[in-house]
Short mmCIF file of C-alpha atoms in Angstrom, two decimals:
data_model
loop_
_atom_site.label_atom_id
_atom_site.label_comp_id
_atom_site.label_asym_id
_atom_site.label_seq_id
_atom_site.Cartn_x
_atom_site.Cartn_y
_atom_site.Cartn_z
CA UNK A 1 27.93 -0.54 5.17
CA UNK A 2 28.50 3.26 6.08
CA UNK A 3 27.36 4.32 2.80
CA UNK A 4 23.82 2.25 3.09
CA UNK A 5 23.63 3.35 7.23
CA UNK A 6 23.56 6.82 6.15
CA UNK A 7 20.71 6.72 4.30
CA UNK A 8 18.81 4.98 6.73
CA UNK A 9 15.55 5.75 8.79
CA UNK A 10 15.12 5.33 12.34
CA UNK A 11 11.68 6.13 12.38
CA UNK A 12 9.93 6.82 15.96
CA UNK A 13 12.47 6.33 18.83
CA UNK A 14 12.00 6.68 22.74
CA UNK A 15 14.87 7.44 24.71
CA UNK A 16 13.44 7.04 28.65
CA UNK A 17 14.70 7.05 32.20
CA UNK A 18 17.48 9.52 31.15
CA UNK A 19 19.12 10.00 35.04
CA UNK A 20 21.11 13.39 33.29
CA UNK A 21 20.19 15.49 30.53
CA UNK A 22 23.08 17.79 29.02
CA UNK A 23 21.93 20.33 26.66
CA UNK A 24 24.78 21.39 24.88
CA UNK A 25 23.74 25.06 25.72
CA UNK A 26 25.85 27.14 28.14
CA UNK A 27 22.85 29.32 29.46
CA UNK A 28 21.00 26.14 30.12
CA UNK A 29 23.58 22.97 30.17
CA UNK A 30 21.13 20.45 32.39
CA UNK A 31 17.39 19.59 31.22
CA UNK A 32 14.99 18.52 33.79
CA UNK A 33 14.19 15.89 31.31
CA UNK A 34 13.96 12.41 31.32
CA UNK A 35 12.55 11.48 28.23
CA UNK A 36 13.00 12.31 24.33
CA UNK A 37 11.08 11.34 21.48
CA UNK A 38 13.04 11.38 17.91
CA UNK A 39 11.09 11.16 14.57
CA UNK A 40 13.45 9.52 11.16
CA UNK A 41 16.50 11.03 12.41
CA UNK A 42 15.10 14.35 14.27
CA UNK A 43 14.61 15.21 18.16
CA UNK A 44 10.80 16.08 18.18
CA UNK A 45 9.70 16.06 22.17
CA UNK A 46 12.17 16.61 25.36
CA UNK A 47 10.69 16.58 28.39
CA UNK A 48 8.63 14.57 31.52
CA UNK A 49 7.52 10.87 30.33
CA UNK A 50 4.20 11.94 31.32
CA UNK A 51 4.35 15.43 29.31
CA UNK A 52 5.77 13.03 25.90
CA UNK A 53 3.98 11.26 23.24
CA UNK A 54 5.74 8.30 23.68
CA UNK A 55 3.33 5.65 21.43
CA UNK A 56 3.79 4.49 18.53
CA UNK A 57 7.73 4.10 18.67
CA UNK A 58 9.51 1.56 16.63
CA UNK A 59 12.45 1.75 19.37
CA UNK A 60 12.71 2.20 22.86
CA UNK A 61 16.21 2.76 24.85
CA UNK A 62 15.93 2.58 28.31
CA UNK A 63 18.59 4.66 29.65
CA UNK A 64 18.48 2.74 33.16
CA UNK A 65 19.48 6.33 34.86
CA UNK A 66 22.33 7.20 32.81
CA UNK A 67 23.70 10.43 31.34
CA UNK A 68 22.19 11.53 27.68
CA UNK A 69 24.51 14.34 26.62
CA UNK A 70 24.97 15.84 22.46
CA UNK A 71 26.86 13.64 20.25
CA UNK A 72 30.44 15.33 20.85
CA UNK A 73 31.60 17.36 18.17
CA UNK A 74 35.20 17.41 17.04
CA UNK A 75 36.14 20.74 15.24
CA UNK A 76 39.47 19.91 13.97
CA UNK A 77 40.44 17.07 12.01
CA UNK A 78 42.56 15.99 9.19
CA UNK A 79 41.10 13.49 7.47
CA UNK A 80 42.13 12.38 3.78
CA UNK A 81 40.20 9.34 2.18
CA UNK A 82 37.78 6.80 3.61
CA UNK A 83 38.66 5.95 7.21
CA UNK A 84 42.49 5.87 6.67
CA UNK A 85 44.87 8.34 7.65
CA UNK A 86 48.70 7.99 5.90
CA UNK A 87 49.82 10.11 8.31
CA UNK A 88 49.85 6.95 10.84
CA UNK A 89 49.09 4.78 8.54
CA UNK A 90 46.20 3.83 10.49
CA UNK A 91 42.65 2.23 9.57
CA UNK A 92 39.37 3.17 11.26
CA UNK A 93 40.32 5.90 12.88
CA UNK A 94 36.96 7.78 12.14
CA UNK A 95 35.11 4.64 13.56
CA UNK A 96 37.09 4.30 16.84
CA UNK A 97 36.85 8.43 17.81
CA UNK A 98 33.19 7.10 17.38
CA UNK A 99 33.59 5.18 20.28
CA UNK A 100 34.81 7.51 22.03
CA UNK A 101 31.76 10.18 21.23
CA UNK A 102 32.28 11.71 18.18
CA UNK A 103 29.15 12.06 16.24
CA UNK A 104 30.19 15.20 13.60
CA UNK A 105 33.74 15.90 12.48
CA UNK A 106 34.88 19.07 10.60
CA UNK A 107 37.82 18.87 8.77
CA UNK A 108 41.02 21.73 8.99
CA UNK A 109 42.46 20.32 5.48
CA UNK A 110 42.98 17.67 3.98
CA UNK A 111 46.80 18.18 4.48
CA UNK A 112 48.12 14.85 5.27
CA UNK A 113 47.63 13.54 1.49
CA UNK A 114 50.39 12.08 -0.33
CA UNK A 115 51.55 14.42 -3.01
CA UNK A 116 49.04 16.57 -2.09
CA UNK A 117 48.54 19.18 -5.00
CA UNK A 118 49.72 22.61 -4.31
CA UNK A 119 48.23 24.19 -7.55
CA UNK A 120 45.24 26.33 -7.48
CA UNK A 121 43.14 24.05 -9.84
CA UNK A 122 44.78 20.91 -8.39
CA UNK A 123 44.09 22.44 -4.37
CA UNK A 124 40.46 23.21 -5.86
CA UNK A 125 39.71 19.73 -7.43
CA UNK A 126 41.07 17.85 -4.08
CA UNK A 127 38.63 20.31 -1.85
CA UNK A 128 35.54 19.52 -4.20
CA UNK A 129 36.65 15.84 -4.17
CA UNK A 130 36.72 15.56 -0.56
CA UNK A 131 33.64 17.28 0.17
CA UNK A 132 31.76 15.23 -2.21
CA UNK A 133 33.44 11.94 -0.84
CA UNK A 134 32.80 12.16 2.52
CA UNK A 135 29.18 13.30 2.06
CA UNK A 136 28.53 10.24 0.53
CA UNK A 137 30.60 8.01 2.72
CA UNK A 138 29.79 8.09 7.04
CA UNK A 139 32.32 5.55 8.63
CA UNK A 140 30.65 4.35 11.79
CA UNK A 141 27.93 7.12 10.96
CA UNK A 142 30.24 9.54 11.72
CA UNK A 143 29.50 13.13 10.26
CA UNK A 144 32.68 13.96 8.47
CA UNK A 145 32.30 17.66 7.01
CA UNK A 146 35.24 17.61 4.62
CA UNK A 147 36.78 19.94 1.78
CA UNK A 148 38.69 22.40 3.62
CA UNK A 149 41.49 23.79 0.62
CA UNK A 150 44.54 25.26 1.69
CA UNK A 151 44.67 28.61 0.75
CA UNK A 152 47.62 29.12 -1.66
CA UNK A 153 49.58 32.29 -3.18
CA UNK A 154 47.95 33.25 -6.95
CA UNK A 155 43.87 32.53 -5.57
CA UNK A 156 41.31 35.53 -6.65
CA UNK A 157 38.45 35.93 -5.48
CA UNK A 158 36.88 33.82 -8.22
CA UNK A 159 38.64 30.65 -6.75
CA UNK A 160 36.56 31.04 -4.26
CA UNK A 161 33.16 31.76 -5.81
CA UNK A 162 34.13 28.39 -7.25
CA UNK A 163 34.45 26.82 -4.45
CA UNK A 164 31.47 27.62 -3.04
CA UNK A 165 29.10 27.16 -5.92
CA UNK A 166 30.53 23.69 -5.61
CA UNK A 167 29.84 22.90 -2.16
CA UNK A 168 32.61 23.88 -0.39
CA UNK A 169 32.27 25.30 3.40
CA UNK A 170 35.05 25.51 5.07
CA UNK A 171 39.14 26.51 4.53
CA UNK A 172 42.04 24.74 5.48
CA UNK A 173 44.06 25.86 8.28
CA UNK A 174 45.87 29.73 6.98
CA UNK A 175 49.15 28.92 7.19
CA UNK A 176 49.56 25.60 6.36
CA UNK A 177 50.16 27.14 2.55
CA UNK A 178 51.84 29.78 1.14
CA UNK A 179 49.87 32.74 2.19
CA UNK A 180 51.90 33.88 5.62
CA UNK A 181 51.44 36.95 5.39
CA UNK A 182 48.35 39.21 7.65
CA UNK A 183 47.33 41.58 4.99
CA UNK A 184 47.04 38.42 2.28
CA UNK A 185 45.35 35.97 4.49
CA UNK A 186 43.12 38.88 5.19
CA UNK A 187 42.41 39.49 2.00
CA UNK A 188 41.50 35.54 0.78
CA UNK A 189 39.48 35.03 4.13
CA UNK A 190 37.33 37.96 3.64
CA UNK A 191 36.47 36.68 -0.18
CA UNK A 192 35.60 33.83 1.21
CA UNK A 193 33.41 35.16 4.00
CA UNK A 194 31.52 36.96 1.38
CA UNK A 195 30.59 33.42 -0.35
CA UNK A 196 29.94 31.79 2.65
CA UNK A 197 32.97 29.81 3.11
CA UNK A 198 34.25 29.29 7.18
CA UNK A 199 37.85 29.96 7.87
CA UNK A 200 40.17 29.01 10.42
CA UNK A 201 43.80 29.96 10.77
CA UNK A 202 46.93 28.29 12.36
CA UNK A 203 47.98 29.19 15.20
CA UNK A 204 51.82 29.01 17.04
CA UNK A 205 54.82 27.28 15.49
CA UNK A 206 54.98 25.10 12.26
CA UNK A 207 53.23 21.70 12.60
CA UNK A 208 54.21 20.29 9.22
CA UNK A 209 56.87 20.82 6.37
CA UNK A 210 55.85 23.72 4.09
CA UNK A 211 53.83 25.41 7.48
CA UNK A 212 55.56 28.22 9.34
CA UNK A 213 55.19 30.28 12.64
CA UNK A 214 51.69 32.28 12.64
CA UNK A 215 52.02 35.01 15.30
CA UNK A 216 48.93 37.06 17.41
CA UNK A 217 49.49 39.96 15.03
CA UNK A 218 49.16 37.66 11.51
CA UNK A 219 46.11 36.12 13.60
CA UNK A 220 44.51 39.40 14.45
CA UNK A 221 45.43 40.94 11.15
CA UNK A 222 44.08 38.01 8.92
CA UNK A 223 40.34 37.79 11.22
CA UNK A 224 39.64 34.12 10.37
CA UNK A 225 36.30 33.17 12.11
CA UNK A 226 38.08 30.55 14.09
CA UNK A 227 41.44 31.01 15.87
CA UNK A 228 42.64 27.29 14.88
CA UNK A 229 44.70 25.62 18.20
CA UNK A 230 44.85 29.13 19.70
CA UNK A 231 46.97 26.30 22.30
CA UNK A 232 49.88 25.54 19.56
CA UNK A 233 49.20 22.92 17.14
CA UNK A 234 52.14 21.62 18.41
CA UNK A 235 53.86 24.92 19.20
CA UNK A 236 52.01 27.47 21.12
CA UNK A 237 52.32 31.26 21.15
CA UNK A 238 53.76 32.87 24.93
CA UNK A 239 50.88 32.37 27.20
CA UNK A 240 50.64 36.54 27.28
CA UNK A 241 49.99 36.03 23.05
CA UNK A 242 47.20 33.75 24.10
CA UNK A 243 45.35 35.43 26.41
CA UNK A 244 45.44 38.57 24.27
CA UNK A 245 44.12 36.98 20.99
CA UNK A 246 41.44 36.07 23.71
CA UNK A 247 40.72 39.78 24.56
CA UNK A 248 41.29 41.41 21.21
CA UNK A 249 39.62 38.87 18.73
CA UNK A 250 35.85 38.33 18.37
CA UNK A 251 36.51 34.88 16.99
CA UNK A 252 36.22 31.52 17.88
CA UNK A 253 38.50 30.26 20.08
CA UNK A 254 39.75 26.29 19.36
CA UNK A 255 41.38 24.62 22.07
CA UNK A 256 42.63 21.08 20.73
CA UNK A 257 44.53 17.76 22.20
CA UNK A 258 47.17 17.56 20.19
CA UNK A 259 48.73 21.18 21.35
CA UNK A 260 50.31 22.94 24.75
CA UNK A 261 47.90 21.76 27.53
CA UNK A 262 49.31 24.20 29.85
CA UNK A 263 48.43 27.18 27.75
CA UNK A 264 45.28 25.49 26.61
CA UNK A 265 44.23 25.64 29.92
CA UNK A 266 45.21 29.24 30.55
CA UNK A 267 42.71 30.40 26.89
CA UNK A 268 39.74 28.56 28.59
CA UNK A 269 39.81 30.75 31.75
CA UNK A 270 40.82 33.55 29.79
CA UNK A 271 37.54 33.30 28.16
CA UNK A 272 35.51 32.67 31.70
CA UNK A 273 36.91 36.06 32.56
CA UNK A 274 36.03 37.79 29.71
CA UNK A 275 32.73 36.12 30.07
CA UNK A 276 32.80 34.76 26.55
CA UNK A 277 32.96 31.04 26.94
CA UNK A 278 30.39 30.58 23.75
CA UNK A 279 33.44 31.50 22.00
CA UNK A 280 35.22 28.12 22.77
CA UNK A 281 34.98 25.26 20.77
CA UNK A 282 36.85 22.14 20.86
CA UNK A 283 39.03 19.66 18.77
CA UNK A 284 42.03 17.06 18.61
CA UNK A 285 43.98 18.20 15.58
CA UNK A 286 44.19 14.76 14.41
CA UNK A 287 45.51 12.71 13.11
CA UNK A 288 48.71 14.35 13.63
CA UNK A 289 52.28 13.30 14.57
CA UNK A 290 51.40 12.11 17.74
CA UNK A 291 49.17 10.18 16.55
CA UNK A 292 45.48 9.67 16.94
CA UNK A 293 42.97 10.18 20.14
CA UNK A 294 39.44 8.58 19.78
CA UNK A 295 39.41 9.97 23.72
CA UNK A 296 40.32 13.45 22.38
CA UNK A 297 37.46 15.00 23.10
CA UNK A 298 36.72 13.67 26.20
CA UNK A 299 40.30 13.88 27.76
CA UNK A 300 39.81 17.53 26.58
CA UNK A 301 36.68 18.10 28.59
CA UNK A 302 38.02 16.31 31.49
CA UNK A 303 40.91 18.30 31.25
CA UNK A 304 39.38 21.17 31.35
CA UNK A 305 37.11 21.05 33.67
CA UNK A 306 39.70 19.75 35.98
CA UNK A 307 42.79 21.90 36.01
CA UNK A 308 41.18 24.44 34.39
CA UNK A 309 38.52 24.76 37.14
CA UNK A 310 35.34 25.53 35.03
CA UNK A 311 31.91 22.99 35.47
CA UNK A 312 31.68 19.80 33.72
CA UNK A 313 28.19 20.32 32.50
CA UNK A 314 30.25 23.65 30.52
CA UNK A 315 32.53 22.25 29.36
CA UNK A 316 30.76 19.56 27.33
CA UNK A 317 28.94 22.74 25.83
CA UNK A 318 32.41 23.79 24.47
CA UNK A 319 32.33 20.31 22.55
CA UNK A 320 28.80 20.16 21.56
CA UNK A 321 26.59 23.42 21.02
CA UNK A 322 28.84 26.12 21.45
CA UNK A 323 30.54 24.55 18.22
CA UNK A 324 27.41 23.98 17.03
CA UNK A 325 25.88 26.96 16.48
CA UNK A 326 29.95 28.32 15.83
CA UNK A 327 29.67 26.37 12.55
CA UNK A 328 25.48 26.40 11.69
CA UNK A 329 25.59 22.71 12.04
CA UNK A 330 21.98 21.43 13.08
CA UNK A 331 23.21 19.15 15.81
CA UNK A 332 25.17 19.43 19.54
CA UNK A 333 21.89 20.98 21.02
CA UNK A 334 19.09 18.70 22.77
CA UNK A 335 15.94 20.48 21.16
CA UNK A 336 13.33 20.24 18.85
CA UNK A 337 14.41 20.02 15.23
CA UNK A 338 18.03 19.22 15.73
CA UNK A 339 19.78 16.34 14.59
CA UNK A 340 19.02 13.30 17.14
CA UNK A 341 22.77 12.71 17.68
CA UNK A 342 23.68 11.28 21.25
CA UNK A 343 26.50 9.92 23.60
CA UNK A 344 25.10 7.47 26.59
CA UNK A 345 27.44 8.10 29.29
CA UNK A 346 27.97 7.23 32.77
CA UNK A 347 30.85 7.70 35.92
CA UNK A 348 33.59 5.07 34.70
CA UNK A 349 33.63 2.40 37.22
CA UNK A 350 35.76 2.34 40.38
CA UNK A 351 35.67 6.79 39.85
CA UNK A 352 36.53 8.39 43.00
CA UNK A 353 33.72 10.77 41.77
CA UNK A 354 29.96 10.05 42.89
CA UNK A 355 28.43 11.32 40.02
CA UNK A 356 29.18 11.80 36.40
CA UNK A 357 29.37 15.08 36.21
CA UNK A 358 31.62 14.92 39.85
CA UNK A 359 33.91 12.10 38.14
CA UNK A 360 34.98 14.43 35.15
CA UNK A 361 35.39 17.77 37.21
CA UNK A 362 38.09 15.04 39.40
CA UNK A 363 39.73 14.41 36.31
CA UNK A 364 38.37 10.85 34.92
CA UNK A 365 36.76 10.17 31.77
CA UNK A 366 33.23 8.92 31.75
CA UNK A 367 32.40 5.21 30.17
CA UNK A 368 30.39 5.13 27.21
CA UNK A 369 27.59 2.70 26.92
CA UNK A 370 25.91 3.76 23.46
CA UNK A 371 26.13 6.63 20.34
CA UNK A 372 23.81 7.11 18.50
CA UNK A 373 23.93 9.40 15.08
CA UNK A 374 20.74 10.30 13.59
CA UNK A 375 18.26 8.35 16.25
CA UNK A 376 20.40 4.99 15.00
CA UNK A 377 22.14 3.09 17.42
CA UNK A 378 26.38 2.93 16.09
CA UNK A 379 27.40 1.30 19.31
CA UNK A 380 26.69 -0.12 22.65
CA UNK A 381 29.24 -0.35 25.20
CA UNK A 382 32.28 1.23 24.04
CA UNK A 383 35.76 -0.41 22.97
CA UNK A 384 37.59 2.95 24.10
CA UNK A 385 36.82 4.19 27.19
CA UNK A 386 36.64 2.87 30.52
CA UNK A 387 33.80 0.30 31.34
CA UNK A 388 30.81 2.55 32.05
CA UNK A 389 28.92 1.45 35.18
CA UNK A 390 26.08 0.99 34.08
CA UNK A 391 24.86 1.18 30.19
CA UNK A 392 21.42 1.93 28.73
CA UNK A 393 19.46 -1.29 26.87
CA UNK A 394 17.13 -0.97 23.91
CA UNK A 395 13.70 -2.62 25.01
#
């Protein structure tokens, strides 16, 4: 069924009556919008009802007031096959962080594999395998981009090319191998920089056997694009560490779930400070030892935005466009052209907050009443998250 969904049209859609637009874009996080018109898959009008061709459409979702925000956007995941994970030995895991959000899911390895091959042609042929299998496969129409080797001693730079000719984008955590070392990571990251390959490193204590401690230095010395759970993934570096990767790195800076909440908090107002909070993106880390969070994401932003002080309507840019345009994906932005993914949200009921927006910044996490992925509706109310109060209807 995912496989046949993906490939699906939606054709002309209406989404009206939107009561709060979220953008997904930090300069401008709420559109005085209440209506957006989506063409097979692709957002082609925001704006007034009156200012939208809305005729024609072969759907129409009335939002009945409710909040329209980016499909959420998960930036670190270990996924393995299908919509399994042996790590809990769980089923649908991919499919239930869909209820709670998740529209687009990029993975940080593929690490949890039984017997996963350690070999550089073995590492290489699991990367291409993944990348291939989840680009064919969508469980609940969930974006999964897969293929993320582990970098191991022995690679040249032609491992790489490899890799990338066959349509691999991203790397594995650093770390999680045998390369340990600053001035070797550095080295295999900026080989695959040059062929267009993503790379994000681990960051804090060892998280599984064969991983080890990555300190600020190996960090700063190695220059992945994306500090990986700069909060510990479990383990995190002293808070000082933290906040000075923050000021000394250029890179993306991933704050996940499954790590030190206390210093995760400290690394997003380090980067309110330094005025850089396009450099924050967010993830879970799972599925991990603890387990697995189809909330994640939105116990992150709630989080966040709570003890952490910094506007809802922000933070939900940290989990949408900021990651985004972090990783050239053509979705977590409510404009023209991009990918018509969406989570219908509104105040959970019985909130002490009055609004939305008011119930996350208290430290609740909003009900979901619909996602849709690629202007198709995945699900109505959700079976995760606290009974929204009220949930948009398709006409």
């Amino acid at each position: 069924m995912a496989e046949a969904a993906a490939s699906a049209q939606s054709g002309k859609v209406v989404i009206r009556n939107i009561g709060l637009l979220l953008s997904g874009d930090l300069d401008r996080p709420i559109l005085d919008a209440d209506t957006i018109v989506i063409d097979d898959g692709l957002i082609t009008a925001v704006g007034q009802a009156a200012d939208c061709n809305t005729e024609g459409a072969t759907t129409v979702i009335d939002a009945r007031g409710t909040c329209v925000a980016p499909g959420l956007i998960d930036s670190h995941v270990h996924p393995v096959f299908g919509d399994w994970t042996p790590r809990q030995g769980q089923l649908g895991w991919i499919d239930s962080s869909m209820h709670g959000g998740v529209t687009t899911m990029i993975s940080a390895g593929e690490v949890h594999l039984p017997g996963r091959p350690k070999d550089i042609v073995g590492l290489k042929a699991l990367a291409i395998t993944a990348q291939r299998a989840f680009d064919n496969f969508r469980p609940g129409g969930v974006k999964v981009l897969a293929g993320a080797p582990v970098i191991e001693k022995g690679m040249t730079e032609q491992d790489f090319k490899d890799l990338a000719d066959a349509g691999v984008k991203l790397l594995g955590e650093v770390g999680l191998g045998s390369v340990k070392a600053g001035y070797e990571a550095q080295q295999m990251v900026a080989w695959a920089r040059k062929h267009g390959i993503q790379s994000t490193i681990h960051t804090g204590g060892p998280s599984i056997p064969g991983s080890g401690l990555i300190d600020k230095d190996v960090v700063l010395e190695a220059d992945a694009d994306i500090i990986g759970h700069i909060n510990g993934g479990h383990t995190a570096l002293p808070e000082a560490h933290v906040c000075e990767l923050c000021e000394r790195s250029s890179r993306g800076i991933e704050i996940v779930h499954n790590g030190n909440e206390k210093v995760a908090i400290a690394a997003a107002q380090a980067a309110m400070q330094l005025k850089c909070p396009h450099r924050v993106i967010l993830g879970t880390d799972g599925p991990a030892g603890s387990g697995v969070q189809p909330l994640g994401i939105l116990r992150m932003v709630s989080m966040l935005s709570s003890l952490a002080n910094i506007p809802a309507e922000l933070v939900f840019c940290f989990a949408t466009g900021n990651t985004a345009r972090m990783r050239q994906l053509n979705c977590g932005l409510v404009e023209p052209g991009r990918a018509a993914d969406f989570v219908f949200m509104d105040r959970a009921q019985h909130t002490a907050g009055r609004t939305l927006l008011e119930s996350v910044q208290l430290g609740d996490i909003p009900g979901i009443g619909m996602v849709m992925i690629d202007g198709l509706v995945r699900c109505g109310r959700s079976r995760n998250t606290p009974p929204a109060t009220e949930i948009p209807v398709v006409v």
